[in-house]
PDB file of C-alpha atoms in Angstrom:
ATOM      1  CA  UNK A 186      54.184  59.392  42.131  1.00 74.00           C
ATOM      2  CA  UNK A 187      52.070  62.426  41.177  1.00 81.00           C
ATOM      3  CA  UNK A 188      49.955  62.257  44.208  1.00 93.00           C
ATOM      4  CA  UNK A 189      46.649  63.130  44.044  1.00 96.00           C
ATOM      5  CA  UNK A 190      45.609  65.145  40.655  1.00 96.00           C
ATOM      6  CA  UNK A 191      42.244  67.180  40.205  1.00 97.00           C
ATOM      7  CA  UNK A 192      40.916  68.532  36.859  1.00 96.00           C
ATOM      8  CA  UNK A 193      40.070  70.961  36.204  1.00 96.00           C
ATOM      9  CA  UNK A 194      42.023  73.662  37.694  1.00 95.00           C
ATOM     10  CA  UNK A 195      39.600  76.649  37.254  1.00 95.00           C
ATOM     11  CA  UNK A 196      36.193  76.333  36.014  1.00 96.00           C
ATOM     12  CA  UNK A 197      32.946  79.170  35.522  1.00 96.00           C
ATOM     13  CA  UNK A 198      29.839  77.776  35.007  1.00 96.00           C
ATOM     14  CA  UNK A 199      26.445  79.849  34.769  1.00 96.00           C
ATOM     15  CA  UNK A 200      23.662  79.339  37.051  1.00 97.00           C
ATOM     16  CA  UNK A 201      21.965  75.553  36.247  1.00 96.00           C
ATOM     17  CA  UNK A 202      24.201  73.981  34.901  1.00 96.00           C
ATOM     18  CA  UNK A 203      26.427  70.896  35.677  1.00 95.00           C
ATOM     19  CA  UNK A 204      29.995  70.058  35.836  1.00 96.00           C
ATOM     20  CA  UNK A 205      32.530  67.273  37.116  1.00 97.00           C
ATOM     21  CA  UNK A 206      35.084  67.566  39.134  1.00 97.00           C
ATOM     22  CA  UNK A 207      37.438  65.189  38.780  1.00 97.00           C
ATOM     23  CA  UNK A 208      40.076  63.685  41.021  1.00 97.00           C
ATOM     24  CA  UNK A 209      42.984  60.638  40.821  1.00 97.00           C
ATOM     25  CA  UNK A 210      45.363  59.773  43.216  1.00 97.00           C
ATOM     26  CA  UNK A 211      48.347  57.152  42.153  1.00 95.00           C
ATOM     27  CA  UNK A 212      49.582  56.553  46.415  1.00 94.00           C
ATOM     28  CA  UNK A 213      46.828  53.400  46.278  1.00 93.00           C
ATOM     29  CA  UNK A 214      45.373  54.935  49.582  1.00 93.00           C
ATOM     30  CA  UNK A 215      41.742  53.549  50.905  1.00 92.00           C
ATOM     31  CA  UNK A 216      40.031  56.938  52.115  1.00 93.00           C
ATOM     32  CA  UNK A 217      39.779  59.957  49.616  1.00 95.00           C
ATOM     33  CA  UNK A 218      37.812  63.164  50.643  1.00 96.00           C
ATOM     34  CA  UNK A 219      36.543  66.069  48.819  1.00 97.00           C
ATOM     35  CA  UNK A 220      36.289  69.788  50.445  1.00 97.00           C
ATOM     36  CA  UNK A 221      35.115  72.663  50.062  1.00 97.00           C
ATOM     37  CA  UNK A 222      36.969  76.572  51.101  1.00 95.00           C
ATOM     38  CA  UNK A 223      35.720  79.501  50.847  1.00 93.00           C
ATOM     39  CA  UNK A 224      37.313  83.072  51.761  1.00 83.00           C
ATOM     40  CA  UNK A 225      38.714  83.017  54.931  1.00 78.00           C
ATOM     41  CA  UNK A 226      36.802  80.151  56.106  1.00 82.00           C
ATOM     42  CA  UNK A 227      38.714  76.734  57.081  1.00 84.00           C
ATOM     43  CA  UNK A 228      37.767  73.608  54.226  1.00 92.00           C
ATOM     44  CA  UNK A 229      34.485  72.303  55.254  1.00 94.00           C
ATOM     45  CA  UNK A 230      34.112  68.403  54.162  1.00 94.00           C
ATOM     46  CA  UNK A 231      31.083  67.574  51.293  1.00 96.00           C
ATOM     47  CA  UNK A 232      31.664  63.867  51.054  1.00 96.00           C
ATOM     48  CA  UNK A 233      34.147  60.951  51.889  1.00 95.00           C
ATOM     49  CA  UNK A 234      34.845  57.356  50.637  1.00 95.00           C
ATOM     50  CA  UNK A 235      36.479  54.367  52.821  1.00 91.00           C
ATOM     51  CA  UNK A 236      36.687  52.464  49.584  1.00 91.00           C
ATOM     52  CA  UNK A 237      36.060  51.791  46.248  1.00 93.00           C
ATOM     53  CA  UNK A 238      31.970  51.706  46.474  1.00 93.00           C
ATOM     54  CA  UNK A 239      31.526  53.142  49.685  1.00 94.00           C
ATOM     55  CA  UNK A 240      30.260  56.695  49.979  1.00 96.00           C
ATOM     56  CA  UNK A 241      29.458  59.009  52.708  1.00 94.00           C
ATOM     57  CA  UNK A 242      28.150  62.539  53.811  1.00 94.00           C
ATOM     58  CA  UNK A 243      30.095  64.799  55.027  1.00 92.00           C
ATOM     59  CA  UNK A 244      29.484  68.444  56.938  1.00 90.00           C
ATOM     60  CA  UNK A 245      28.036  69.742  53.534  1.00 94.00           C
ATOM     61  CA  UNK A 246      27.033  67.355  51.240  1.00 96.00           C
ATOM     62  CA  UNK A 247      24.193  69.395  49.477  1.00 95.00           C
ATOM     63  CA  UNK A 248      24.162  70.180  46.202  1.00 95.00           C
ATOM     64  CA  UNK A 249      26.875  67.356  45.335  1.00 97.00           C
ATOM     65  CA  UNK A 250      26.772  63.950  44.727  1.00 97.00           C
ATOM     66  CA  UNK A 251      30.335  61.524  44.287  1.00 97.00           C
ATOM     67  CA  UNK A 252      31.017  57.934  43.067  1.00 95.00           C
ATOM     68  CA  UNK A 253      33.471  55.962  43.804  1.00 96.00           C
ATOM     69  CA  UNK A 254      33.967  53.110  41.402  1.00 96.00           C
ATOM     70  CA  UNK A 255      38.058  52.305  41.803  1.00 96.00           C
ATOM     71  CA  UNK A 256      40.649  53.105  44.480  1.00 95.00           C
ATOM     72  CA  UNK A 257      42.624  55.912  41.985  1.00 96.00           C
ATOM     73  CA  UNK A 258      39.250  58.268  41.337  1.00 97.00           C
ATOM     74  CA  UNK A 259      36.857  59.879  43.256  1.00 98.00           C
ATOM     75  CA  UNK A 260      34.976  62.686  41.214  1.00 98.00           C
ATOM     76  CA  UNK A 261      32.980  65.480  42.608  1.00 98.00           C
ATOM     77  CA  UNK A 262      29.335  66.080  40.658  1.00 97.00           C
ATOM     78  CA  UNK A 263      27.631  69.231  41.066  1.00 95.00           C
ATOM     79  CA  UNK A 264      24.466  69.117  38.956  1.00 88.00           C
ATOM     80  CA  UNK A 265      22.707  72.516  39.430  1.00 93.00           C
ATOM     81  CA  UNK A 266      25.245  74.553  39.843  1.00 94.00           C
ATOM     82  CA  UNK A 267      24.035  77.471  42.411  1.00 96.00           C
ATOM     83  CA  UNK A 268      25.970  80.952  43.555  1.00 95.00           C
ATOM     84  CA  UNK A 269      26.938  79.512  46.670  1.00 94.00           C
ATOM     85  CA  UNK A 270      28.739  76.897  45.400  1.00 96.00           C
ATOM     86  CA  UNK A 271      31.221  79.223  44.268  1.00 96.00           C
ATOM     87  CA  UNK A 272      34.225  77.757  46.229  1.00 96.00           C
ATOM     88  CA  UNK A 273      37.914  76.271  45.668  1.00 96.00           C
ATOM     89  CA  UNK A 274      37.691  72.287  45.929  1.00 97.00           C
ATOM     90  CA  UNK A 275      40.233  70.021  46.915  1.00 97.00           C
ATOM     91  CA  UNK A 276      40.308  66.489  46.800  1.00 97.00           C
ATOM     92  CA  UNK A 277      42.345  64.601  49.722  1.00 95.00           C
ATOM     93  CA  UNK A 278      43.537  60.825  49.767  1.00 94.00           C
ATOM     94  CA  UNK A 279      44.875  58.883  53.040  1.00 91.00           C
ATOM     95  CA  UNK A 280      46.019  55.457  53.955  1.00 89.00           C
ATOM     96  CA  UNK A 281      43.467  54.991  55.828  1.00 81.00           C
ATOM     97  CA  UNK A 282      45.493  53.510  58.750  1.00 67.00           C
ATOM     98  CA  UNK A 283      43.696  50.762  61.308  1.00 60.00           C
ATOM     99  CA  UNK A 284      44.940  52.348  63.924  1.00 60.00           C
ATOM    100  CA  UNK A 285      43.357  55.449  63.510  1.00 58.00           C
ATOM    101  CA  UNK A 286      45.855  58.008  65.080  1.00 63.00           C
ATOM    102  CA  UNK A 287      48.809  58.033  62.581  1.00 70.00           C
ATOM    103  CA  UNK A 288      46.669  58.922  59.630  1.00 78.00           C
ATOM    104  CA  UNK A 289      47.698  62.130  56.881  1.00 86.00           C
ATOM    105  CA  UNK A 290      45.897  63.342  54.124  1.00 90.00           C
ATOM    106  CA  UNK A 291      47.653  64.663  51.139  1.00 92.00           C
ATOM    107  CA  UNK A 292      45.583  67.075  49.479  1.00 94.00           C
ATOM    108  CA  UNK A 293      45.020  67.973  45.578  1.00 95.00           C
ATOM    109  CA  UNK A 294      46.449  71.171  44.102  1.00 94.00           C
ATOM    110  CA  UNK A 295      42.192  72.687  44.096  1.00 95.00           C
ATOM    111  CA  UNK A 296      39.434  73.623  41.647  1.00 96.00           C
ATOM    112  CA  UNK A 297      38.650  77.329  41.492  1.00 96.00           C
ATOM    113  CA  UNK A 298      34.811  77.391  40.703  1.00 96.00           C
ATOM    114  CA  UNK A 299      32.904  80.284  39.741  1.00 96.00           C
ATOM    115  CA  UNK A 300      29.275  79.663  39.376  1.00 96.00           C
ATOM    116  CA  UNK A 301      27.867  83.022  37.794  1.00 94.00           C
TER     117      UNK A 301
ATOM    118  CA  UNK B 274      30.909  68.327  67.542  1.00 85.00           C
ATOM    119  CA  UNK B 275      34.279  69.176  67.568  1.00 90.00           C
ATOM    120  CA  UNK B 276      35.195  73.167  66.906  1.00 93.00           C
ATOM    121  CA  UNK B 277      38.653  73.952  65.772  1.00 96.00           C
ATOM    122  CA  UNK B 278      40.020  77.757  66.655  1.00 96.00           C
ATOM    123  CA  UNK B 279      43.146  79.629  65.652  1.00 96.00           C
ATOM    124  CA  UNK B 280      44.347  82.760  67.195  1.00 93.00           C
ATOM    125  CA  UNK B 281      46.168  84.980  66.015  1.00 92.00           C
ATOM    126  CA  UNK B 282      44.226  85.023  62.588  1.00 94.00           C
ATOM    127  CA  UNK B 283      47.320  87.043  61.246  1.00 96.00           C
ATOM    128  CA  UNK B 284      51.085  87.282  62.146  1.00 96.00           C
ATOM    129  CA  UNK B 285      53.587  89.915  60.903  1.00 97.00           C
ATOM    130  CA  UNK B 286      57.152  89.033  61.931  1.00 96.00           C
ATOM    131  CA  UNK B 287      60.796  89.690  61.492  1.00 97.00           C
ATOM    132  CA  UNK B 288      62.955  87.458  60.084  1.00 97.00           C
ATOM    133  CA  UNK B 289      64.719  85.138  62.729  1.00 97.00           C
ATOM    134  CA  UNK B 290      62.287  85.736  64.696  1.00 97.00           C
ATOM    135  CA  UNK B 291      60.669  82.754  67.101  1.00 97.00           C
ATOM    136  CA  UNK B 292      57.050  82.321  67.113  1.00 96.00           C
ATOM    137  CA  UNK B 293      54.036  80.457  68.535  1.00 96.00           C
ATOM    138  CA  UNK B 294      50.816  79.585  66.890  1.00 97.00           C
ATOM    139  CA  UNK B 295      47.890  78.652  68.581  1.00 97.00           C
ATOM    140  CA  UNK B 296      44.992  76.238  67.917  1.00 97.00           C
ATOM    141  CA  UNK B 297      42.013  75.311  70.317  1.00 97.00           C
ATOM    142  CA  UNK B 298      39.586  72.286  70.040  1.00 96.00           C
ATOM    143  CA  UNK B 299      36.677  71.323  71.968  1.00 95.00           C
ATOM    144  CA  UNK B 300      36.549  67.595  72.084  1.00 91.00           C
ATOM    145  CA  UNK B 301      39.667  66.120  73.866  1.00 87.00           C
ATOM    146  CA  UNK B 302      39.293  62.306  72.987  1.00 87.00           C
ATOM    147  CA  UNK B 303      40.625  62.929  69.622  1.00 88.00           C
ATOM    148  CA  UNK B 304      43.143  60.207  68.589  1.00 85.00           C
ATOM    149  CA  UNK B 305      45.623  63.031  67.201  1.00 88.00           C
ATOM    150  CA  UNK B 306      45.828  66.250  65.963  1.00 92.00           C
ATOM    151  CA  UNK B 307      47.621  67.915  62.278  1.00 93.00           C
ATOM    152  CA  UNK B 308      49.160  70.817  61.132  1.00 96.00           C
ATOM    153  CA  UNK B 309      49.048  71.817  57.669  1.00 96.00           C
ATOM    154  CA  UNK B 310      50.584  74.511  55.583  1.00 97.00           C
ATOM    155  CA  UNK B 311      48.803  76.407  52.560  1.00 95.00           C
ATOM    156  CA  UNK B 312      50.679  78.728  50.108  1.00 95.00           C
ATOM    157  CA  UNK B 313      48.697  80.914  48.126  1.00 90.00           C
ATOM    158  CA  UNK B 314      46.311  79.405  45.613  1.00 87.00           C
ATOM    159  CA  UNK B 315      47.868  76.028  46.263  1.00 89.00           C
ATOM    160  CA  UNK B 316      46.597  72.858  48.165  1.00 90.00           C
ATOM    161  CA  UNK B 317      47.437  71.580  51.693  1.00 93.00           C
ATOM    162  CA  UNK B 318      50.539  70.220  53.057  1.00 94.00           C
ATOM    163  CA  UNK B 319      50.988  68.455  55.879  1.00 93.00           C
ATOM    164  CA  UNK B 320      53.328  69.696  58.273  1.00 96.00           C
ATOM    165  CA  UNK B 321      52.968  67.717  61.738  1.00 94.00           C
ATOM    166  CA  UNK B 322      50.921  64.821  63.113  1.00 91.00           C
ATOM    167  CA  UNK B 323      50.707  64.427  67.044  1.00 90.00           C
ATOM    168  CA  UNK B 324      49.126  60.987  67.946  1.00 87.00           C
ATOM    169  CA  UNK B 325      47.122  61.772  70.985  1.00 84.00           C
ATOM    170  CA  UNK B 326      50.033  59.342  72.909  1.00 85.00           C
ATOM    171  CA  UNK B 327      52.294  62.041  72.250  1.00 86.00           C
ATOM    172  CA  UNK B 328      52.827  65.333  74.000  1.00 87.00           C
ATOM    173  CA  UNK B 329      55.504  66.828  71.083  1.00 93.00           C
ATOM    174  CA  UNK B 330      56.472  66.153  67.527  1.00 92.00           C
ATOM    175  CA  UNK B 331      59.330  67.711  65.797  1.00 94.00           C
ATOM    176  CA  UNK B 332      60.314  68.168  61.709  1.00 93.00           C
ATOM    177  CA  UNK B 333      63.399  70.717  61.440  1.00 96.00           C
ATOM    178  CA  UNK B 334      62.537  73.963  62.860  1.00 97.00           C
ATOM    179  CA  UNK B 335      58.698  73.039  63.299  1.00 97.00           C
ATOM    180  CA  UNK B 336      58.051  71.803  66.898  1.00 97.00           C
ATOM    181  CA  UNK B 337      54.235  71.224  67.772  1.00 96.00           C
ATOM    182  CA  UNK B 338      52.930  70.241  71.010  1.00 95.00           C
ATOM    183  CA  UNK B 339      49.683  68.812  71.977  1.00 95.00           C
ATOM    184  CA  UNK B 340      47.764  69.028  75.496  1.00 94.00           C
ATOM    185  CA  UNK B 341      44.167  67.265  75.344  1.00 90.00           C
ATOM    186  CA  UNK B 342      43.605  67.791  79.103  1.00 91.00           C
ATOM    187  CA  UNK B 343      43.361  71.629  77.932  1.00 94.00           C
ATOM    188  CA  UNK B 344      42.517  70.964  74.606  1.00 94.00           C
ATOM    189  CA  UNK B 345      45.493  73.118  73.093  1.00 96.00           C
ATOM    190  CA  UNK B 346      47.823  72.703  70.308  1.00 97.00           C
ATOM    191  CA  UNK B 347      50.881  75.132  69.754  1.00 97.00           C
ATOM    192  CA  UNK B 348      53.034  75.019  67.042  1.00 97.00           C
ATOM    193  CA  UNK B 349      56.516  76.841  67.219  1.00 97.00           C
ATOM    194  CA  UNK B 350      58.399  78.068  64.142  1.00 97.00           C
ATOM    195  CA  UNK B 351      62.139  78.750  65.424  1.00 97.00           C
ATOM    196  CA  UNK B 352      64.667  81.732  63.292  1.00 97.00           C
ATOM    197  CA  UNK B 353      61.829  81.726  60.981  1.00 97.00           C
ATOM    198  CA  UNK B 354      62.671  82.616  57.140  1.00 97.00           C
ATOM    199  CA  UNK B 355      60.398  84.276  54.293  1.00 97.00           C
ATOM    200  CA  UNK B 356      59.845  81.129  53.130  1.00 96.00           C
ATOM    201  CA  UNK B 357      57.918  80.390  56.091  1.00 97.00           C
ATOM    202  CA  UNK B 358      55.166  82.875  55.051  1.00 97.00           C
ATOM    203  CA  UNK B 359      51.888  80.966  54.572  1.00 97.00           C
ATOM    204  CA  UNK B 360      48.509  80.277  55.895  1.00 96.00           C
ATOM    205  CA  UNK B 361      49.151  77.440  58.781  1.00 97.00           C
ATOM    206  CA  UNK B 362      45.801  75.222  59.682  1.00 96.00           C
ATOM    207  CA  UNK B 363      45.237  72.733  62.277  1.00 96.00           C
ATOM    208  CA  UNK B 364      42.500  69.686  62.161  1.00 94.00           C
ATOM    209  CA  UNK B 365      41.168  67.852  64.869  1.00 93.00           C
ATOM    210  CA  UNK B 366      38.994  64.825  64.218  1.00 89.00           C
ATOM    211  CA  UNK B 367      35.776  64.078  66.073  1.00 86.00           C
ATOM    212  CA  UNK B 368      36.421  63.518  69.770  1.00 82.00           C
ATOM    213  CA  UNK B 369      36.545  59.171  70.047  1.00 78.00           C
ATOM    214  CA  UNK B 370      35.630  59.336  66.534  1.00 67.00           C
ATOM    215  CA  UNK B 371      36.923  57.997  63.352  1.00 69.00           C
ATOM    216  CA  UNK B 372      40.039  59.830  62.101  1.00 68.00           C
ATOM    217  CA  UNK B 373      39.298  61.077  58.312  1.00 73.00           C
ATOM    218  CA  UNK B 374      36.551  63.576  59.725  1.00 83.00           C
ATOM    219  CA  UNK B 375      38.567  66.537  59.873  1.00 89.00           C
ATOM    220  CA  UNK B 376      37.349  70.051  61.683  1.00 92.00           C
ATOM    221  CA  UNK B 377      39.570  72.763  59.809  1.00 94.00           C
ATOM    222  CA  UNK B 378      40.786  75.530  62.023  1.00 95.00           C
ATOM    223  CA  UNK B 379      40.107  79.328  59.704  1.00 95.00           C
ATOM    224  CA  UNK B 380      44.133  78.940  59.972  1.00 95.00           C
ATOM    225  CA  UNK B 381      46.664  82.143  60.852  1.00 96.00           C
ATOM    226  CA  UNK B 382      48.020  83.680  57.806  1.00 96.00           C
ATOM    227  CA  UNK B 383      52.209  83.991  58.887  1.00 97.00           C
ATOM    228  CA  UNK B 384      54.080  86.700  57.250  1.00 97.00           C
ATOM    229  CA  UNK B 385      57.835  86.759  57.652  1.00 97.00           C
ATOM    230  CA  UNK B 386      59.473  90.076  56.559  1.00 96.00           C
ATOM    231  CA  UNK B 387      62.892  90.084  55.267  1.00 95.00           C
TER     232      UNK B 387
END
């Protein structure tokens, strides 16, 4: 299995405009995740999916939008690309366990995006 | 809302050396708790995952230890090797809540000198 596979790996984008970020996993887990780091900050979460066609917010969901149209991808769409969004992404995947408490994510390998 | 802390923020240690790191959350009626490794420019691994039924979980030399009456988490690294050095995080998810809405610790950046 690969895991779970993001594209691309770095990215600069000016001011406006509006880029993809794109994420597969091949573990046919239920939940995937996107977040955001920055510098010496912990990853903050944007937006989640419980399934194919299910969506939600996250901690900072601004700026973004996602779809979620299959269990394998979950891409990231930012569509006026702003300084602050300047970040490393990372996609996540998880089983999505029942029982809530035995649950891992497995995270991405992370987009570097400079928005300049 | 749960709040996830890490102290130290930075470690500098020998080699074979035994250490503790420290996490701190807020909400105690979490269902478990993880620890995750980062190596520079990469993604997250994870390392550890105490169910909240647990009091200890163990993988090799990684031994981490959960107490939600205090709302601690330690994780010990025992003879630790160069190959330890990385930026360690811990996640806690809501308090009661649903599991996949992690809090991130800032993490402690572990540097093991040869």
């Amino acid at each position: 299995n690969a895991g779970v596979t993001q594209t691309p790996k770095f990215r600069i984008l000016k001011i406006g405009q509006s880029m993809t970020l794109q994420c597969t996993q091949d573990m046919n887990h239920n939940y995937m995740y996107w977040y955001r780091q920055d510098p010496g900050m912990g990853l903050k979460l944007i937006y989640y999916s419980v399934g194919a066609g299910i969506t939600d917010k996250g901690e900072v969901p601004n700026g973004y939008n996602v779809s979620r149209s299959t269990t394998e991808d979950f891409p990231l769409r930012l569509e006026l690309a702003a300084p602050s969004q300047t970040s490393v992404y990372f996609c996540a995947s998880s089983p999505g366990d029942t029982r809530h408490s035995t649950d891992t994510q497995y995270f991405g390998p992370g987009t570097r995006l400079t928005v300049l | 809302k749960q709040e996830v802390t890490q102290i130290p923020a930075a470690l500098s240690v020998p080699e074979g050396e035994n250490l503790v790191l420290n996490c701190s959350f807020t909400d105690s009626a979490i269902y478990n708790l993880q620890w995750f490794r980062q190596d520079p420019g990469k993604g997250l691994t994870s390392l550890l995952l105490i169910q909240s039924s647990q009091r200890e979980q163990t993988s090799g030399r990684l031994n981490a230890s959960l107490d939600k009456s205090s709302g601690r988490s330690t994780l010990y690294i025992a003879a630790s090797q160069p190959g330890d050095s990385a930026t360690y995080l811990c996640a806690a998810p809501p308090g009661g809540g649903s599991n996949y809405k992690l809090t991130f610790g800032k993490g402690t950046l572990l540097t093991v000198n040869p």
